[in-house]
Amino acid sequence: MGITIAVLTLGGAGLVCALILVVADRFFAVHEDPRIETLTALLPGVNCGACGFGGCVEYARALLAVVGATPANLCPAGGAETAHAVAAMLGIEAGATDKKVALVLCGGDSARAPRRFLYNGVADCAAAHAVGGGDKLCRHGCLGYGSCARVCPAGAVEITAGQLALVHADLCIGCGACVKTCPRKLIRMIPAGRTIHVLCNSPEKGPAVKKACQVGCIGCTLCAKLAPEAIQMNGFLAAVDYARELDNQEVVDKCPTHCIVRR
Amino acid sequence: MSASKPKLSPNVGVHPAYHKEATSAKPIEVMPLPPLLRVSMSQHLGKPALPVVKKGDTVLRGQVIGEAAGFVSAAVHAPTSGAVKDVAEAPTAGGIMALAVDIAPDGRDAWAPAVEENRRKRADLLARLRDDPAAARKEVVAAVADAGIAGMGGAGFPTHVKLSPPPDKPIETLIINGAECEPYLTADDRLMVERAAEIWQGALIIQAALGAKRVRVAVENNKPRAAAAMGAAVADSAGDCAVVMLETMYPQGAEKQQILAILGREVPSGGLPMDVGVVVENVGTALAVRDAVVNGRPLTERVTTVTGPCVAEPKNVLARLGTLYSDLVAFCGGFARPPCKIVSGGPMMGLAQSGLDVSTAKTTSGLVALPRELVGAFVSMPCISCGRCVEACPSGLMPCELSQMLEAEDYEAAAGCNVADCIECGCCAYVCPARRPLVQHMRRGKAWVAAQRRKP
Amino acid sequence: MSAEPAAVSLIVSSSPHAHSGASVRRIMLDVIIALVPALAVGLYLFGWNALRLVVVCVSACVLIEALCRKAMGRDPGVGDLSAVVTGVLLAFNLPPALPGWMAVIGCVFAIAVAKQIFGGLGYNPFNPALVGRAMLLVSFPVHMTTWAVPARLASVLEPARTAVDAVTMATPLGWAKTSLSAGNALPLALDSVATAWEFFAGFKPGCIGETSGLALLIGAAYLLYRRCIGWQTPVFFVGAVAVFAAILWRVDPARNLHPVFHVLTGGVMIGAFFMATDMVTSPVTRAGMAVFGAGCGVITMLIRAWGGYPEGVSFAILLMNAVTPLINKATRPRVFGHGRRK
């Protein structure tokens, strides 16, 4: 008798639960285009938001909403491969993809760019920048509190021992999250594979830069004369025009402050 | 004179060590003209002024050298006569760069003719304020705007904006804020002791300009001499005027907390004192308004308390705007021992300086040099949920919880917990046993909320 | 006297540039100081055995804390003294005759599992000392409920010593529970002020630190003076126990202990003043502390009256620890300028 009651009770409970599951499955099912899942699987899945949508699934939804309306080449992390795979699946044009990587336009590590004061507070670049204008003597250089490293979905940004942000181009997926987060706006997206860079973002005049940093651009214009096509002067700051080819070792060798590097 | 002693609210706020005795009995000293005045265009809240002089110009004291850039901005005047040496970027007390006009004083200290003209023009303004206030009010506001007056308590809100409330916000009460709740500072205290009558005249001008029925002078009860002096000044006036003694407590000088203490009214979140029919003006501001209306003189100098254990001879200094901090410290005998932190303003809300290459502004209420044992570097620890910050917060926030949200950069959650209502008074960080940089976290949260609001 | 400070010697930080001087270390030191009277009573009542356990627990906790922090790549410092506090409190919640190695297991659980795994001081959701005790209680139920007879006994308990045996005996609560569940009448009654006073002073079997309400109150007064605890938690805790017990006692005095008895025996005193007031695991608002204290008191009485264990303070506090975040959320203070105020 006892065992019958137990079996009936448990069996009954099981049955009721099963019924609830059946009802839930039947009436609360969410019908979604199965292609969204397939398409999402083609995307890298880092959810960086560089495509302009709120993550990979959202991009897949947009691609499928009106096929052809959203370009297939919006994912910088996936690059050409992803664009072609997406385009092939949807039967649309892949479009051009040029891989871009982030570059920190500062080479002033703690050995070469002194600090103005001892900062004591939240270890975040925006927070440090808001206290006394940032502790680096150079008011344009990298503070090195790693805000960019924290937002990087690919772990491509390293804060070096010299308290300087360094983007590893081979790991960078080109999402641009670091560019948006840097309070000093010194991260730039550049075409991948470029090797010669001016690692300075200070628009100050030569003497001011020299005082603040050993490896800052002092605006001597030497590099712009050596490579007039690819390096332009923006006021007192030399800037590489990445639209043009630049493979001139001379500019690296002759830069008096060594702020032009090959990397 | 009122004898009542209203309190902020039990157990809110903190009681820091005040250290005011170093300068509270010292009369204000006039500082001789330094060799260089670096007058910043960004001395107030709002847009920086636009410089209207160039290198090589000669200027006279009181001459406009920076024009207000819009309504919420303030004009800047030459603090003395001399030659413009340069117009270039210079650091402000906040650490950012702003345009500044370098003036080499010629020693004559000659006033611009416009000043005398203004004085004559406004000679009968006081009488007209009494007889035909409606017409004269606009003139007072214009005079205040011309004089470039900005709140001298520390925030530096342009005063003419405060004096122009919209018609649907009638002002019933004017509070003259002499609480000076920041530790170390005695500039307002000394002003009240030495120039009570002039401050009161300024207060009456502001009252008339606002059409306010009541005037209250708020003084903390640790400044009996100032309260007595103000009481004597107020005694002769007809109408609903009184000095209110406030319990000594930080932040008793914070606008909204003071209104609650004196009038029992609570300014709604995100609102202004005028939303509850109140305008609060600092005593220094009242004095500047009087100087502008009665003497036609723009704001070209202010009292700054130069103090702290590291300053050789702490003083209350009347210095021209644009005086370099290094000159100010030198006038006070230099440093008796090396400071670890130099604060522009009071220690609770002031700005730490990276050097002495900054110059005084309309908001520079003090310069406090503190030694290592008081302000040495600290290491912040995880929150231990002691709840002391919750108890101290005059805004009723939970700083511990907010700081954890902001540490995790969860700005939306922090905004939902009203981080925007933080007044950055610093009570939370003052009591925090884990030395968490709570105010800095709050500022980040507030900056995020402000940025969200700016978004279309 | 130079007016220019030396280069890069100035600290720049966000305001405020003044501090009250309070520190976590000082708070922990205050708690340790506040525990000294209870420790003295424990040593007087239980002798070297008690001292042995306190020393074992404190050294084990400090050592484990340092090891954990090192292993996790954190600063291995134990200078905040929180491990010392956990060690003392855990020892206070152990029966004096417990073997040392069991205490060490409790310490490992308290520090490594309940505290460091969650991120260390400040991140632990549950009171580490109580987690350690709870773990020992379910793992070594016999040892954890074998109570040495203290040097002196309350007069109401004297007959029990001669009746049972001379070395160990049950706590008053345990004795009552066993007797009631066996269908017998209450074995003891609190019928005189003198007995209540003896209980209050600590002359009864129990954990090392919990027996003397008087010593605990002296320590608690110090903590209140130093503003390390809010009065709300203990007052509402003890109050809830008293009210609950009073109701039960009024309903059936024959089967329920006197409310004074409930307050003065077991862990209510140490729980209310030292365990429930643990800053990390209790609410931050004053109202929240009151809710928390009342909740602890009610759950304690539920367990004592109808639960399987004779004592419920530890579990009550642990259960309330779990809802602390909710209490915090529910008792947020009114923000200035929000809502109605007249």
Coordinates of C-alpha atoms in Angstrom, one line a residue, chain A residues 116-117 119-122 124 127 131-133 139 150, chain B residues 91 94-97 354 377-378 409 437 440-441 444:
Chain A
R116 CA 54.4 65.7 -13.2
F117 CA 53.2 64.4 -9.9
Y119 CA 48.8 60.3 -8.9
N120 CA 46.9 58.5 -6.1
G121 CA 43.5 57.3 -7.1
V122 CA 41.4 55.1 -9.4
D124 CA 41.8 54.2 -14.9
A127 CA 39.8 59.1 -14.0
V131 CA 42.6 64.7 -11.8
G132 CA 45.0 67.5 -12.4
G133 CA 44.9 66.8 -16.1
R139 CA 49.6 66.4 -21.6
R150 CA 40.4 46.5 -20.3
Chain B
P91 CA 47.3 75.4 -16.4
G94 CA 41.8 72.0 -12.2
G95 CA 44.9 70.9 -14.1
I96 CA 43.6 71.6 -17.5
M97 CA 45.0 74.1 -19.9
S354 CA 51.0 69.6 -9.3
A377 CA 49.8 58.3 -0.4
F378 CA 47.1 55.8 0.5
E409 CA 32.0 50.3 -14.8
P437 CA 38.5 56.9 -3.7
Q440 CA 36.5 60.0 -7.7
H441 CA 34.2 57.1 -8.5
R444 CA 33.1 59.2 -13.1

